[in-house]
Amino acid sequence: MKARLPYIIGFVLLVAAEVCIGVFYFNFFIRAYIGDVIVVWVLYCLFRSFVPKKFSSYGVALGILAFSFAVEFLQKLRIADVLGIKNELLRIIIGTSYAAEDLLCYAAGTAVTILEIFIFRKLARRSSK
């Protein structure tokens, strides 16, 4: 549980940030782009809070990128409409519009995640010497 706590805290804080972005609609750039970058971090922290060391950190980050891309392409196919989803919250979570820029945001979020993993590992190696 101790290894999972930072990820649980990170997940809660990042979800709170996403909710604030969604509710208060700061500005277009933050809502449209930063929110999509942050959602990658939300998913990473959520996954790591359940499975902290079973999978490679880099593999998890890339898996989340693939998942994000898949969801975005399903939005292009209007999956919420195809499935007949009427619940507004579910439609927001799944998404109802495709935007190629979102793919770039997911890639940016993954790049930051991978950079963080790399830096953390370097610092951990230095402190153990």
Short mmCIF file of N, CA and C in Angstrom, two decimals:
data_model
loop_
_atom_site.label_atom_id
_atom_site.label_comp_id
_atom_site.label_asym_id
_atom_site.label_seq_id
_atom_site.Cartn_x
_atom_site.Cartn_y
_atom_site.Cartn_z
N MET A 1 0.83 -1.20 0.00
CA MET A 1 0.00 0.00 0.00
C MET A 1 0.87 1.26 0.00
N LYS A 2 2.02 1.19 0.70
CA LYS A 2 2.89 2.36 0.79
C LYS A 2 3.37 2.81 -0.59
N ALA A 3 3.70 1.85 -1.47
CA ALA A 3 4.16 2.18 -2.82
C ALA A 3 3.04 2.77 -3.66
N ARG A 4 1.81 2.45 -3.33
CA ARG A 4 0.67 2.92 -4.11
C ARG A 4 0.18 4.29 -3.68
N LEU A 5 0.48 4.70 -2.48
CA LEU A 5 -0.05 5.95 -1.94
C LEU A 5 0.25 7.18 -2.80
N PRO A 6 1.49 7.37 -3.28
CA PRO A 6 1.73 8.54 -4.13
C PRO A 6 0.86 8.55 -5.39
N TYR A 7 0.61 7.38 -5.94
CA TYR A 7 -0.23 7.31 -7.14
C TYR A 7 -1.69 7.60 -6.81
N ILE A 8 -2.15 7.14 -5.66
CA ILE A 8 -3.52 7.42 -5.24
C ILE A 8 -3.70 8.92 -5.01
N ILE A 9 -2.75 9.52 -4.33
CA ILE A 9 -2.80 10.97 -4.09
C ILE A 9 -2.73 11.73 -5.41
N GLY A 10 -1.83 11.32 -6.28
CA GLY A 10 -1.71 11.95 -7.59
C GLY A 10 -3.01 11.83 -8.39
N PHE A 11 -3.61 10.65 -8.35
CA PHE A 11 -4.88 10.44 -9.05
C PHE A 11 -5.96 11.39 -8.55
N VAL A 12 -6.10 11.47 -7.23
CA VAL A 12 -7.13 12.34 -6.64
C VAL A 12 -6.89 13.81 -7.01
N LEU A 13 -5.65 14.25 -6.90
CA LEU A 13 -5.33 15.66 -7.22
C LEU A 13 -5.54 15.97 -8.71
N LEU A 14 -5.14 15.04 -9.56
CA LEU A 14 -5.30 15.27 -11.00
C LEU A 14 -6.76 15.23 -11.43
N VAL A 15 -7.54 14.32 -10.83
CA VAL A 15 -8.97 14.30 -11.13
C VAL A 15 -9.61 15.61 -10.68
N ALA A 16 -9.20 16.10 -9.52
CA ALA A 16 -9.73 17.39 -9.04
C ALA A 16 -9.38 18.50 -10.03
N ALA A 17 -8.17 18.48 -10.56
CA ALA A 17 -7.78 19.48 -11.56
C ALA A 17 -8.63 19.35 -12.81
N GLU A 18 -8.87 18.14 -13.26
CA GLU A 18 -9.71 17.92 -14.45
C GLU A 18 -11.13 18.41 -14.22
N VAL A 19 -11.67 18.14 -13.05
CA VAL A 19 -13.03 18.59 -12.73
C VAL A 19 -13.07 20.12 -12.74
N CYS A 20 -12.07 20.75 -12.14
CA CYS A 20 -12.01 22.22 -12.14
C CYS A 20 -11.94 22.77 -13.56
N ILE A 21 -11.13 22.14 -14.39
CA ILE A 21 -11.04 22.58 -15.79
C ILE A 21 -12.39 22.44 -16.48
N GLY A 22 -13.07 21.34 -16.23
CA GLY A 22 -14.37 21.11 -16.85
C GLY A 22 -15.47 22.01 -16.33
N VAL A 23 -15.48 22.25 -15.03
CA VAL A 23 -16.56 23.04 -14.41
C VAL A 23 -16.36 24.53 -14.62
N PHE A 24 -15.15 25.01 -14.42
CA PHE A 24 -14.91 26.45 -14.44
C PHE A 24 -14.49 26.98 -15.82
N TYR A 25 -14.19 26.09 -16.76
CA TYR A 25 -13.87 26.45 -18.14
C TYR A 25 -12.94 27.66 -18.20
N PHE A 26 -11.73 27.46 -17.67
CA PHE A 26 -10.74 28.54 -17.56
C PHE A 26 -10.56 29.31 -18.86
N ASN A 27 -10.11 28.65 -19.89
CA ASN A 27 -10.05 29.24 -21.23
C ASN A 27 -9.95 28.10 -22.23
N PHE A 28 -10.05 28.43 -23.50
CA PHE A 28 -10.09 27.39 -24.53
C PHE A 28 -8.83 26.52 -24.53
N PHE A 29 -7.65 27.14 -24.45
CA PHE A 29 -6.41 26.38 -24.50
C PHE A 29 -6.32 25.36 -23.37
N ILE A 30 -6.63 25.80 -22.16
CA ILE A 30 -6.55 24.89 -21.01
C ILE A 30 -7.59 23.77 -21.15
N ARG A 31 -8.80 24.14 -21.49
CA ARG A 31 -9.87 23.15 -21.60
C ARG A 31 -9.58 22.16 -22.74
N ALA A 32 -9.20 22.66 -23.88
CA ALA A 32 -9.05 21.81 -25.06
C ALA A 32 -7.75 21.01 -25.08
N TYR A 33 -6.68 21.57 -24.56
CA TYR A 33 -5.38 20.91 -24.71
C TYR A 33 -4.78 20.41 -23.40
N ILE A 34 -4.69 21.27 -22.41
CA ILE A 34 -4.07 20.87 -21.14
C ILE A 34 -4.86 19.75 -20.47
N GLY A 35 -6.18 19.83 -20.56
CA GLY A 35 -7.02 18.77 -20.00
C GLY A 35 -6.71 17.41 -20.61
N ASP A 36 -6.43 17.38 -21.92
CA ASP A 36 -6.09 16.12 -22.59
C ASP A 36 -4.70 15.63 -22.21
N VAL A 37 -3.79 16.54 -21.93
CA VAL A 37 -2.47 16.14 -21.45
C VAL A 37 -2.60 15.53 -20.06
N ILE A 38 -3.37 16.18 -19.21
CA ILE A 38 -3.53 15.72 -17.83
C ILE A 38 -4.24 14.38 -17.74
N VAL A 39 -5.17 14.12 -18.65
CA VAL A 39 -5.93 12.87 -18.56
C VAL A 39 -5.00 11.65 -18.70
N VAL A 40 -3.91 11.80 -19.44
CA VAL A 40 -2.93 10.71 -19.55
C VAL A 40 -2.31 10.45 -18.18
N TRP A 41 -2.00 11.50 -17.46
CA TRP A 41 -1.42 11.36 -16.11
C TRP A 41 -2.44 10.74 -15.16
N VAL A 42 -3.70 11.12 -15.30
CA VAL A 42 -4.77 10.56 -14.46
C VAL A 42 -4.82 9.04 -14.66
N LEU A 43 -4.83 8.62 -15.92
CA LEU A 43 -4.90 7.18 -16.20
C LEU A 43 -3.65 6.45 -15.71
N TYR A 44 -2.48 7.08 -15.86
CA TYR A 44 -1.25 6.45 -15.38
C TYR A 44 -1.30 6.25 -13.86
N CYS A 45 -1.69 7.29 -13.14
CA CYS A 45 -1.78 7.18 -11.67
C CYS A 45 -2.84 6.17 -11.25
N LEU A 46 -3.96 6.14 -11.96
CA LEU A 46 -5.02 5.17 -11.64
C LEU A 46 -4.49 3.75 -11.82
N PHE A 47 -3.85 3.48 -12.94
CA PHE A 47 -3.31 2.15 -13.19
C PHE A 47 -2.27 1.78 -12.16
N ARG A 48 -1.35 2.68 -11.88
CA ARG A 48 -0.28 2.41 -10.93
C ARG A 48 -0.80 2.26 -9.50
N SER A 49 -1.93 2.85 -9.18
CA SER A 49 -2.47 2.69 -7.83
C SER A 49 -2.99 1.27 -7.61
N PHE A 50 -3.28 0.56 -8.70
CA PHE A 50 -3.73 -0.83 -8.59
C PHE A 50 -2.60 -1.82 -8.87
N VAL A 51 -1.72 -1.49 -9.79
CA VAL A 51 -0.66 -2.41 -10.21
C VAL A 51 0.66 -1.65 -10.22
N PRO A 52 1.26 -1.41 -9.05
CA PRO A 52 2.44 -0.55 -9.00
C PRO A 52 3.70 -1.11 -9.65
N LYS A 53 3.98 -2.41 -9.55
CA LYS A 53 5.27 -2.89 -10.04
C LYS A 53 5.19 -4.10 -10.96
N LYS A 54 4.01 -4.52 -11.27
CA LYS A 54 3.87 -5.73 -12.08
C LYS A 54 4.30 -5.51 -13.53
N PHE A 55 4.10 -4.33 -14.04
CA PHE A 55 4.42 -4.00 -15.43
C PHE A 55 5.47 -2.91 -15.47
N SER A 56 6.19 -2.86 -16.57
CA SER A 56 7.19 -1.80 -16.79
C SER A 56 6.52 -0.44 -16.80
N SER A 57 7.13 0.53 -16.13
CA SER A 57 6.57 1.88 -16.11
C SER A 57 6.45 2.46 -17.51
N TYR A 58 7.48 2.23 -18.32
CA TYR A 58 7.44 2.72 -19.70
C TYR A 58 6.34 2.00 -20.50
N GLY A 59 6.20 0.72 -20.26
CA GLY A 59 5.16 -0.06 -20.94
C GLY A 59 3.76 0.42 -20.57
N VAL A 60 3.58 0.74 -19.29
CA VAL A 60 2.29 1.26 -18.84
C VAL A 60 1.99 2.59 -19.53
N ALA A 61 2.98 3.47 -19.58
CA ALA A 61 2.78 4.78 -20.22
C ALA A 61 2.43 4.60 -21.70
N LEU A 62 3.12 3.72 -22.38
CA LEU A 62 2.82 3.49 -23.80
C LEU A 62 1.49 2.80 -24.00
N GLY A 63 1.13 1.92 -23.07
CA GLY A 63 -0.18 1.27 -23.13
C GLY A 63 -1.31 2.26 -22.95
N ILE A 64 -1.12 3.23 -22.07
CA ILE A 64 -2.12 4.28 -21.86
C ILE A 64 -2.22 5.16 -23.11
N LEU A 65 -1.09 5.42 -23.76
CA LEU A 65 -1.12 6.17 -25.01
C LEU A 65 -1.93 5.42 -26.06
N ALA A 66 -1.69 4.12 -26.19
CA ALA A 66 -2.44 3.31 -27.16
C ALA A 66 -3.94 3.32 -26.82
N PHE A 67 -4.26 3.18 -25.55
CA PHE A 67 -5.66 3.22 -25.11
C PHE A 67 -6.29 4.57 -25.45
N SER A 68 -5.57 5.65 -25.19
CA SER A 68 -6.07 7.00 -25.47
C SER A 68 -6.33 7.18 -26.96
N PHE A 69 -5.40 6.70 -27.78
CA PHE A 69 -5.58 6.78 -29.23
C PHE A 69 -6.81 5.97 -29.65
N ALA A 70 -6.97 4.78 -29.08
CA ALA A 70 -8.11 3.93 -29.43
C ALA A 70 -9.43 4.62 -29.10
N VAL A 71 -9.49 5.23 -27.91
CA VAL A 71 -10.71 5.94 -27.51
C VAL A 71 -10.98 7.10 -28.47
N GLU A 72 -9.94 7.82 -28.84
CA GLU A 72 -10.12 8.95 -29.76
C GLU A 72 -10.63 8.48 -31.13
N PHE A 73 -10.09 7.38 -31.62
CA PHE A 73 -10.55 6.86 -32.91
C PHE A 73 -11.98 6.33 -32.81
N LEU A 74 -12.35 5.77 -31.66
CA LEU A 74 -13.74 5.36 -31.45
C LEU A 74 -14.67 6.58 -31.44
N GLN A 75 -14.17 7.70 -30.94
CA GLN A 75 -14.97 8.93 -30.99
C GLN A 75 -15.21 9.33 -32.44
N LYS A 76 -14.22 9.13 -33.29
CA LYS A 76 -14.37 9.45 -34.71
C LYS A 76 -15.48 8.60 -35.33
N LEU A 77 -15.63 7.38 -34.83
CA LEU A 77 -16.68 6.49 -35.30
C LEU A 77 -18.02 6.74 -34.59
N ARG A 78 -18.03 7.77 -33.73
CA ARG A 78 -19.24 8.16 -32.98
C ARG A 78 -19.78 6.99 -32.14
N ILE A 79 -18.87 6.37 -31.39
CA ILE A 79 -19.20 5.16 -30.63
C ILE A 79 -20.33 5.40 -29.61
N ALA A 80 -20.39 6.57 -29.01
CA ALA A 80 -21.46 6.84 -28.04
C ALA A 80 -22.82 6.78 -28.72
N ASP A 81 -22.91 7.29 -29.93
CA ASP A 81 -24.17 7.24 -30.68
C ASP A 81 -24.46 5.83 -31.16
N VAL A 82 -23.43 5.14 -31.64
CA VAL A 82 -23.60 3.77 -32.12
C VAL A 82 -24.13 2.87 -31.01
N LEU A 83 -23.60 3.07 -29.79
CA LEU A 83 -24.04 2.26 -28.65
C LEU A 83 -25.35 2.77 -28.04
N GLY A 84 -25.82 3.92 -28.52
CA GLY A 84 -27.08 4.47 -28.02
C GLY A 84 -26.98 5.01 -26.60
N ILE A 85 -25.82 5.52 -26.23
CA ILE A 85 -25.62 6.03 -24.88
C ILE A 85 -26.30 7.39 -24.76
N LYS A 86 -27.22 7.51 -23.81
CA LYS A 86 -27.96 8.75 -23.59
C LYS A 86 -27.51 9.49 -22.33
N ASN A 87 -26.92 8.76 -21.38
CA ASN A 87 -26.48 9.35 -20.12
C ASN A 87 -25.40 10.39 -20.40
N GLU A 88 -25.65 11.63 -19.99
CA GLU A 88 -24.75 12.74 -20.31
C GLU A 88 -23.35 12.55 -19.71
N LEU A 89 -23.28 12.05 -18.47
CA LEU A 89 -21.98 11.83 -17.84
C LEU A 89 -21.17 10.79 -18.61
N LEU A 90 -21.80 9.70 -19.00
CA LEU A 90 -21.10 8.68 -19.80
C LEU A 90 -20.65 9.23 -21.14
N ARG A 91 -21.47 10.07 -21.75
CA ARG A 91 -21.10 10.67 -23.03
C ARG A 91 -19.89 11.59 -22.87
N ILE A 92 -19.81 12.29 -21.74
CA ILE A 92 -18.65 13.15 -21.48
C ILE A 92 -17.40 12.30 -21.27
N ILE A 93 -17.53 11.22 -20.49
CA ILE A 93 -16.38 10.36 -20.21
C ILE A 93 -15.87 9.69 -21.49
N ILE A 94 -16.78 9.16 -22.29
CA ILE A 94 -16.40 8.48 -23.53
C ILE A 94 -15.93 9.49 -24.58
N GLY A 95 -16.61 10.62 -24.61
CA GLY A 95 -16.31 11.64 -25.61
C GLY A 95 -17.19 11.46 -26.82
N THR A 96 -17.51 12.56 -27.44
CA THR A 96 -18.42 12.49 -28.59
C THR A 96 -17.86 13.18 -29.83
N SER A 97 -16.65 13.71 -29.75
CA SER A 97 -16.11 14.37 -30.94
C SER A 97 -14.63 14.03 -31.09
N TYR A 98 -14.25 13.78 -32.32
CA TYR A 98 -12.86 13.46 -32.65
C TYR A 98 -12.11 14.73 -32.99
N ALA A 99 -10.87 14.82 -32.50
CA ALA A 99 -10.00 15.94 -32.86
C ALA A 99 -8.56 15.41 -32.95
N ALA A 100 -7.95 15.58 -34.10
CA ALA A 100 -6.58 15.11 -34.29
C ALA A 100 -5.62 15.75 -33.29
N GLU A 101 -5.92 16.98 -32.87
CA GLU A 101 -5.07 17.66 -31.89
C GLU A 101 -5.02 16.89 -30.56
N ASP A 102 -6.11 16.20 -30.25
CA ASP A 102 -6.13 15.42 -29.01
C ASP A 102 -5.05 14.34 -29.02
N LEU A 103 -4.81 13.76 -30.18
CA LEU A 103 -3.76 12.74 -30.29
C LEU A 103 -2.40 13.33 -29.93
N LEU A 104 -2.15 14.55 -30.37
CA LEU A 104 -0.90 15.22 -30.02
C LEU A 104 -0.82 15.50 -28.51
N CYS A 105 -1.94 15.87 -27.92
CA CYS A 105 -1.97 16.13 -26.47
C CYS A 105 -1.70 14.85 -25.69
N TYR A 106 -2.29 13.74 -26.14
CA TYR A 106 -2.03 12.46 -25.47
C TYR A 106 -0.56 12.08 -25.60
N ALA A 107 0.01 12.31 -26.76
CA ALA A 107 1.44 12.02 -26.97
C ALA A 107 2.30 12.91 -26.08
N ALA A 108 1.92 14.18 -25.94
CA ALA A 108 2.66 15.10 -25.07
C ALA A 108 2.57 14.65 -23.61
N GLY A 109 1.38 14.25 -23.19
CA GLY A 109 1.20 13.76 -21.82
C GLY A 109 2.04 12.52 -21.57
N THR A 110 2.10 11.64 -22.55
CA THR A 110 2.91 10.43 -22.43
C THR A 110 4.39 10.78 -22.40
N ALA A 111 4.81 11.74 -23.22
CA ALA A 111 6.22 12.15 -23.23
C ALA A 111 6.63 12.70 -21.87
N VAL A 112 5.77 13.50 -21.27
CA VAL A 112 6.07 14.05 -19.93
C VAL A 112 6.14 12.91 -18.91
N THR A 113 5.23 11.95 -19.02
CA THR A 113 5.23 10.80 -18.11
C THR A 113 6.53 10.02 -18.25
N ILE A 114 6.95 9.74 -19.47
CA ILE A 114 8.18 8.99 -19.71
C ILE A 114 9.40 9.77 -19.20
N LEU A 115 9.41 11.07 -19.41
CA LEU A 115 10.50 11.91 -18.90
C LEU A 115 10.54 11.86 -17.37
N GLU A 116 9.39 11.91 -16.74
CA GLU A 116 9.32 11.84 -15.27
C GLU A 116 9.85 10.50 -14.78
N ILE A 117 9.48 9.42 -15.45
CA ILE A 117 9.97 8.09 -15.06
C ILE A 117 11.49 8.04 -15.18
N PHE A 118 12.01 8.54 -16.29
CA PHE A 118 13.45 8.55 -16.53
C PHE A 118 14.18 9.35 -15.45
N ILE A 119 13.70 10.55 -15.15
CA ILE A 119 14.33 11.41 -14.14
C ILE A 119 14.26 10.76 -12.76
N PHE A 120 13.09 10.21 -12.41
CA PHE A 120 12.94 9.57 -11.11
C PHE A 120 13.91 8.41 -10.95
N ARG A 121 14.06 7.62 -11.99
CA ARG A 121 14.99 6.48 -11.92
C ARG A 121 16.44 6.94 -11.79
N LYS A 122 16.81 7.99 -12.49
CA LYS A 122 18.16 8.54 -12.38
C LYS A 122 18.43 9.02 -10.96
N LEU A 123 17.46 9.76 -10.40
CA LEU A 123 17.61 10.27 -9.03
C LEU A 123 17.65 9.13 -8.02
N ALA A 124 16.86 8.10 -8.24
CA ALA A 124 16.85 6.95 -7.33
C ALA A 124 18.18 6.22 -7.35
N ARG A 125 18.78 6.10 -8.53
CA ARG A 125 20.09 5.45 -8.64
C ARG A 125 21.17 6.25 -7.95
N ARG A 126 21.10 7.58 -8.09
CA ARG A 126 22.10 8.44 -7.43
C ARG A 126 21.99 8.39 -5.91
N SER A 127 20.77 8.36 -5.41
CA SER A 127 20.60 8.36 -3.95
C SER A 127 20.95 7.01 -3.34
N SER A 128 20.93 5.94 -4.15
CA SER A 128 21.27 4.63 -3.59
C SER A 128 22.77 4.36 -3.61
N LYS A 129 23.55 5.25 -4.23
CA LYS A 129 25.01 5.05 -4.28
C LYS A 129 25.67 5.57 -3.05
#
